[in-house]
CSV table of C-alpha atoms in Angstrom, one decimal:
chain,number,residue,atom,x,y,z
A,1,LEU,CA,8.4,7.9,9.4
A,2,PHE,CA,4.8,7.7,8.5
A,3,ALA,CA,4.3,4.6,10.2
A,4,ILE,CA,6.0,6.1,13.5
A,5,PHE,CA,3.6,9.1,13.2
A,6,ALA,CA,0.5,6.8,13.0
A,7,PHE,CA,1.3,4.7,16.0
A,8,ALA,CA,2.8,7.5,18.1
A,9,THR,CA,-0.3,9.8,17.7
A,10,CYS,CA,-2.7,6.9,18.5
A,11,GLY,CA,-0.8,4.7,20.9
A,12,GLY,CA,0.5,7.6,23.0
A,13,TYR,CA,-2.9,9.4,23.4
A,14,SER,CA,-4.2,10.4,26.8
A,15,GLY,CA,-7.1,12.8,27.4
A,16,GLY,CA,-9.9,13.6,29.7
A,17,LEU,CA,-13.0,15.8,30.2
A,18,ARG,CA,-14.4,17.6,33.1
A,19,LEU,CA,-18.1,17.9,34.2
A,20,SER,CA,-19.9,20.0,36.7
A,21,VAL,CA,-23.0,19.0,38.8
A,22,ASP,CA,-24.7,21.9,40.7
A,23,CYS,CA,-27.2,20.4,43.0
A,24,ALA,CA,-30.1,22.4,44.6
A,25,ASN,CA,-28.4,21.9,47.9
A,26,LYS,CA,-25.1,23.6,47.2
A,27,SER,CA,-23.2,21.6,49.8
A,28,GLU,CA,-23.8,18.4,47.7
A,29,SER,CA,-22.6,20.0,44.4
A,30,ASP,CA,-19.4,18.9,42.6
A,31,LEU,CA,-18.3,21.4,40.1
A,32,ASN,CA,-15.1,19.6,39.0
A,33,ILE,CA,-15.6,15.9,38.0
A,34,ASP,CA,-12.6,14.9,36.1
A,35,ILE,CA,-12.7,11.8,33.8
A,36,ALA,CA,-9.3,10.6,32.4
A,37,PHE,CA,-9.0,7.9,29.6
A,38,ALA,CA,-6.2,6.7,27.3
A,39,TYR,CA,-5.2,4.2,24.8
A,40,PRO,CA,-6.3,1.4,24.2
A,41,PHE,CA,-9.8,3.1,25.0
A,42,ARG,CA,-11.4,0.4,27.1
A,43,LEU,CA,-13.8,3.1,28.2
A,44,HIS,CA,-16.0,0.7,30.2
A,45,GLN,CA,-13.1,0.3,32.8
A,46,VAL,CA,-12.9,4.0,33.2
A,47,ASN,CA,-14.7,4.7,36.6
A,48,PHE,CA,-15.6,8.0,38.2
A,49,ASP,CA,-17.7,9.2,41.1
A,50,ALA,CA,-20.7,11.6,40.7
A,51,PRO,CA,-22.9,13.2,43.3
A,52,THR,CA,-26.5,11.9,43.7
A,53,CYS,CA,-27.8,15.3,45.1
A,54,GLU,CA,-29.4,13.2,47.8
A,55,GLY,CA,-27.3,13.7,50.9
A,56,LYS,CA,-23.7,13.1,50.8
A,57,GLN,CA,-24.2,9.9,48.7
A,58,ARG,CA,-22.1,9.5,45.7
A,59,GLU,CA,-22.6,7.0,42.8
A,60,LYS,CA,-19.8,5.1,40.9
A,61,LEU,CA,-20.3,5.2,37.3
A,62,SER,CA,-18.2,4.3,34.2
A,63,LEU,CA,-18.0,5.2,30.6
A,64,ILE,CA,-19.5,3.0,27.9
A,65,GLY,CA,-17.8,1.0,25.3
A,66,ASP,CA,-14.7,-0.9,24.4
A,67,PHE,CA,-12.7,0.3,21.4
A,68,SER,CA,-9.4,-1.4,22.1
A,69,SER,CA,-9.7,-4.0,19.2
A,70,SER,CA,-9.6,-1.4,16.4
A,71,ALA,CA,-7.2,0.8,18.2
A,72,GLU,CA,-4.8,-2.0,19.0
A,73,PHE,CA,-5.1,-3.4,15.5
A,74,PHE,CA,-4.2,0.0,13.9
A,75,VAL,CA,-1.2,0.4,16.2
A,76,THR,CA,-0.1,-3.1,15.7
A,77,ILE,CA,-0.1,-2.8,11.8
A,78,ALA,CA,1.9,0.5,12.2
A,79,VAL,CA,4.5,-1.0,14.4
A,80,PHE,CA,5.0,-4.0,12.1
A,81,ALA,CA,5.1,-1.8,9.1
A,82,PHE,CA,7.9,0.3,10.7
A,83,LEU,CA,9.9,-2.7,11.6
A,84,TYR,CA,9.7,-4.2,8.1
A,85,SER,CA,10.3,-0.8,6.5
A,86,LEU,CA,13.5,-0.7,8.7
A,87,ALA,CA,14.5,-4.2,7.9
A,88,ALA,CA,13.9,-3.6,4.2
A,89,THR,CA,16.1,-0.4,4.1
A,90,VAL,CA,19.1,-2.4,5.6
A,91,VAL,CA,18.7,-5.1,2.9
A,92,TYR,CA,18.4,-2.6,0.2
A,93,ILE,CA,21.6,-0.7,1.1
A,94,PHE,CA,23.9,-3.6,2.5
A,95,PHE,CA,22.4,-6.9,1.0
A,96,GLN,CA,21.5,-5.9,-2.6
A,97,ASN,CA,23.3,-9.0,-4.2
A,98,LYS,CA,21.3,-11.2,-1.8
A,99,TYR,CA,18.2,-9.4,-2.4
A,100,ARG,CA,18.3,-10.0,-6.2
A,101,GLU,CA,19.6,-13.6,-6.0
A,102,ASN,CA,17.2,-15.9,-7.6
A,103,ASN,CA,14.7,-13.2,-7.9
A,104,ARG,CA,13.4,-14.4,-4.4
A,105,GLY,CA,13.9,-11.1,-2.5
A,106,PRO,CA,11.9,-9.0,-5.0
A,107,LEU,CA,9.0,-11.4,-5.0
A,108,ILE,CA,8.8,-11.7,-1.2
A,109,ASP,CA,9.0,-7.7,-1.0
A,110,PHE,CA,6.2,-7.4,-3.6
A,111,ILE,CA,3.9,-9.9,-1.7
A,112,VAL,CA,4.6,-8.3,1.7
A,113,THR,CA,4.0,-4.7,0.2
A,114,VAL,CA,0.5,-5.9,-1.2
A,115,VAL,CA,-0.4,-7.5,2.2
A,116,PHE,CA,0.6,-4.3,4.1
A,117,SER,CA,-1.3,-2.1,1.6
A,118,PHE,CA,-4.5,-4.0,2.3
A,119,LEU,CA,-3.8,-4.1,6.0
A,120,TRP,CA,-3.4,-0.4,6.2
A,121,LEU,CA,-6.7,0.2,4.5
A,122,VAL,CA,-8.5,-2.2,6.7
A,123,SER,CA,-7.1,-0.9,10.0
A,124,SER,CA,-7.3,2.8,9.2
A,125,SER,CA,-11.0,2.3,8.2
A,126,ALA,CA,-11.6,0.2,11.3
A,127,TRP,CA,-9.8,2.8,13.5
A,128,ALA,CA,-11.7,5.7,11.9
A,129,LYS,CA,-15.0,4.0,12.9
A,130,GLY,CA,-13.7,3.4,16.3
A,131,LEU,CA,-12.5,6.9,16.8
A,132,SER,CA,-16.0,8.2,15.9
A,133,ASP,CA,-17.5,5.9,18.6
A,134,VAL,CA,-14.9,7.0,21.2
A,135,LYS,CA,-15.9,10.7,20.4
A,136,ILE,CA,-19.5,9.9,21.2
A,137,ALA,CA,-18.9,7.9,24.2
A,138,THR,CA,-16.7,10.7,25.7
A,139,ASP,CA,-18.9,13.4,24.6
A,140,PRO,CA,-19.6,15.3,28.0
A,141,ASP,CA,-23.3,15.7,27.1
A,142,GLU,CA,-23.5,12.0,26.6
A,143,VAL,CA,-21.8,11.3,29.9
A,144,LEU,CA,-24.0,13.6,31.8
A,145,LEU,CA,-26.9,11.4,30.7
A,146,LEU,CA,-25.4,8.7,32.9
A,147,MET,CA,-25.7,10.5,36.1
A,148,SER,CA,-29.0,10.2,38.2
A,149,ALA,CA,-28.6,13.8,39.5
A,150,CYS,CA,-28.8,15.3,36.1
A,151,LYS,CA,-32.2,13.6,35.6
A,152,GLN,CA,-33.7,16.1,38.1
A,153,GLN,CA,-34.5,19.4,36.7
A,154,SER,CA,-33.6,21.2,40.0
A,155,ASN,CA,-30.0,20.3,39.5
A,156,LYS,CA,-27.7,21.9,36.8
A,157,CYS,CA,-25.4,19.5,35.1
A,158,LEU,CA,-22.9,21.3,32.6
A,159,PRO,CA,-19.8,20.3,30.5
A,160,VAL,CA,-16.6,22.1,31.6
A,161,ARG,CA,-14.1,20.7,29.3
A,162,SER,CA,-14.4,18.5,26.4
A,163,PRO,CA,-11.6,16.0,25.4
A,164,VAL,CA,-9.0,17.1,22.9
A,165,MET,CA,-9.1,14.6,19.9
A,166,SER,CA,-6.7,16.3,17.5
A,167,SER,CA,-3.9,13.9,17.8
A,168,LEU,CA,-6.3,10.9,17.3
A,169,ASN,CA,-7.6,12.7,14.1
A,170,THR,CA,-4.0,13.0,13.0
A,171,SER,CA,-3.6,9.2,13.5
A,172,VAL,CA,-6.4,8.5,11.0
A,173,VAL,CA,-4.9,10.8,8.5
A,174,PHE,CA,-1.6,9.2,8.7
A,175,GLY,CA,-3.2,5.7,8.6
A,176,PHE,CA,-4.8,6.5,5.2
A,177,LEU,CA,-1.5,8.2,4.1
A,178,ASN,CA,0.4,5.0,4.8
A,179,PHE,CA,-2.2,3.1,2.6
A,180,ILE,CA,-1.7,5.4,-0.3
A,181,LEU,CA,2.2,5.2,0.2
A,182,TRP,CA,2.3,1.5,0.4
A,183,ALA,CA,-0.3,0.9,-2.5
A,184,GLY,CA,2.0,3.3,-4.8
A,185,ASN,CA,5.0,1.4,-3.9
A,186,ILE,CA,3.4,-1.7,-5.2
A,187,TRP,CA,4.4,-0.6,-8.7
A,188,PHE,CA,8.1,0.1,-7.9
A,189,VAL,CA,8.5,-3.1,-6.2
A,190,PHE,CA,6.7,-5.0,-9.0
A,191,LYS,CA,9.4,-3.5,-11.6
A,192,GLU,CA,12.1,-5.4,-9.5
A,193,THR,CA,10.5,-8.8,-9.8
A,194,GLY,CA,11.0,-11.2,-12.7
A,195,TRP,CA,7.5,-10.8,-13.8
A,196,HIS,CA,8.1,-7.3,-15.1
A,197,SER,CA,11.4,-8.3,-16.6
A,198,SER,CA,9.9,-11.1,-18.5
A,199,GLY,CA,7.1,-9.0,-19.7
A,200,GLN,CA,9.6,-6.5,-21.2
A,201,ARG,CA,11.7,-9.3,-22.9
A,202,HIS,CA,9.1,-10.3,-25.4
A,203,PRO,CA,9.3,-7.4,-28.0
A,204,PRO,CA,13.1,-7.8,-28.6
A,205,ASP,CA,12.8,-11.7,-29.0
A,206,THR,CA,10.0,-11.2,-31.7
A,207,MET,CA,12.2,-8.7,-33.6
A,208,GLU,CA,15.1,-11.2,-33.5
A,209,LYS,CA,13.0,-14.0,-34.9
A,210,GLN,CA,11.8,-11.7,-37.6
A,211,SER,CA,15.4,-10.7,-38.5
A,212,SER,CA,16.6,-14.3,-38.7
A,213,SER,CA,13.8,-15.3,-40.9
A,214,TYR,CA,14.4,-12.5,-43.3
A,215,ASN,CA,18.0,-13.3,-43.5
A,216,GLN,CA,17.4,-17.0,-44.2
A,217,GLY,CA,14.7,-16.1,-46.8
A,218,GLY,CA,15.3,-15.7,-50.6
A,219,TYR,CA,17.1,-12.4,-50.1
A,220,ASN,CA,20.5,-14.0,-49.4
A,221,GLN,CA,23.8,-12.5,-50.2
A,222,ASP,CA,25.4,-15.8,-51.0
A,223,SER,CA,23.3,-16.2,-54.2
A,224,TYR,CA,25.4,-13.6,-55.9
A,225,GLY,CA,28.5,-15.8,-55.6
A,226,PRO,CA,30.7,-17.3,-58.2
A,227,ALA,CA,28.2,-20.1,-58.6
A,228,GLY,CA,25.6,-17.7,-60.0
A,229,GLY,CA,24.5,-16.8,-63.5
A,230,TYR,CA,28.1,-15.8,-64.5
A,231,ASN,CA,29.9,-19.3,-64.4
A,232,GLN,CA,32.7,-18.9,-66.8
A,233,PRO,CA,35.1,-16.1,-67.6
A,234,GLY,CA,34.7,-16.6,-71.4
A,235,SER,CA,31.1,-17.4,-71.8
A,236,TYR,CA,27.8,-17.1,-70.0
A,237,GLY,CA,24.4,-18.8,-70.4
A,238,GLN,CA,20.8,-17.9,-70.2
A,239,VAL,CA,17.7,-20.0,-70.0
A,240,GLY,CA,14.8,-19.0,-72.3
A,241,GLU,CA,11.4,-18.5,-71.3
A,242,TYR,CA,10.2,-22.1,-72.6
A,243,GLY,CA,13.1,-24.0,-71.3
A,244,GLN,CA,15.6,-23.0,-73.9
A,245,SER,CA,19.2,-22.7,-73.1
A,246,GLN,CA,21.2,-20.2,-75.0
A,247,SER,CA,25.0,-19.9,-74.8
A,248,TYR,CA,27.2,-17.0,-76.2
A,249,GLY,CA,30.9,-17.5,-76.9
A,250,GLN,CA,33.6,-15.1,-77.7
A,251,SER,CA,35.8,-17.3,-80.0
A,252,GLY,CA,33.7,-17.4,-83.1
A,253,PRO,CA,30.5,-16.1,-84.9
A,254,THR,CA,27.4,-16.1,-82.6
A,255,SER,CA,25.7,-19.5,-82.4
A,256,PHE,CA,22.4,-20.5,-80.9
A,257,THR,CA,21.7,-24.0,-79.5
A,258,ASN,CA,18.1,-24.7,-78.7
A,259,GLN,CA,17.4,-27.6,-76.6
A,260,ILE,CA,13.8,-28.8,-75.9
């Protein structure tokens, strides 16, 4: 939707301005000079006629500037972003298994999202500069300076109507909103990739290794089995501090056997 608003407000624009040239000789005046222009803003191709205030002669003039490159670049990015968003939505809904197969889908989606974020920033900045130049080139006061009749003080040249640029201003706003939207979506697409999954898998692996090493160490439950210090039901043995073995029996008086 944001992409649609971006290219619709720019690509569908058409506007115009109206000028008035009041010559000293009223019969030579032209009070309604209409100049229309539209996307892609090749203003040097916009021609109009203006009176010279020298008899019935009229001069053929044109606006100045060609701003089609930035405008067309902006609209192209918006159209391709719309088509990719539409295709991605279909894949998310109907081909989720194919999308996650071999992690190829999320990686491609991540790369395309990064590229579109960069392109939105570049195209919006370029179009913002282009729009500023379009406003200057279509300013009625600037256009009046192109007419030879307006260079004579005896003639009165006035702007009647200025072009309305509100939709073009809106297109620039939507361009930067699209940049914010796509740049913010980088994180959510990154979470679908294997890179994010591999980064989350390290802590559990480390804990498993610690647990296994703890169980294999000296603290082992098997050491308390029948082969431990209590070997015989009738007697038990102890090893002294200096390698002395002491045995105790139940059948007779207590005896001590020392062995070195």
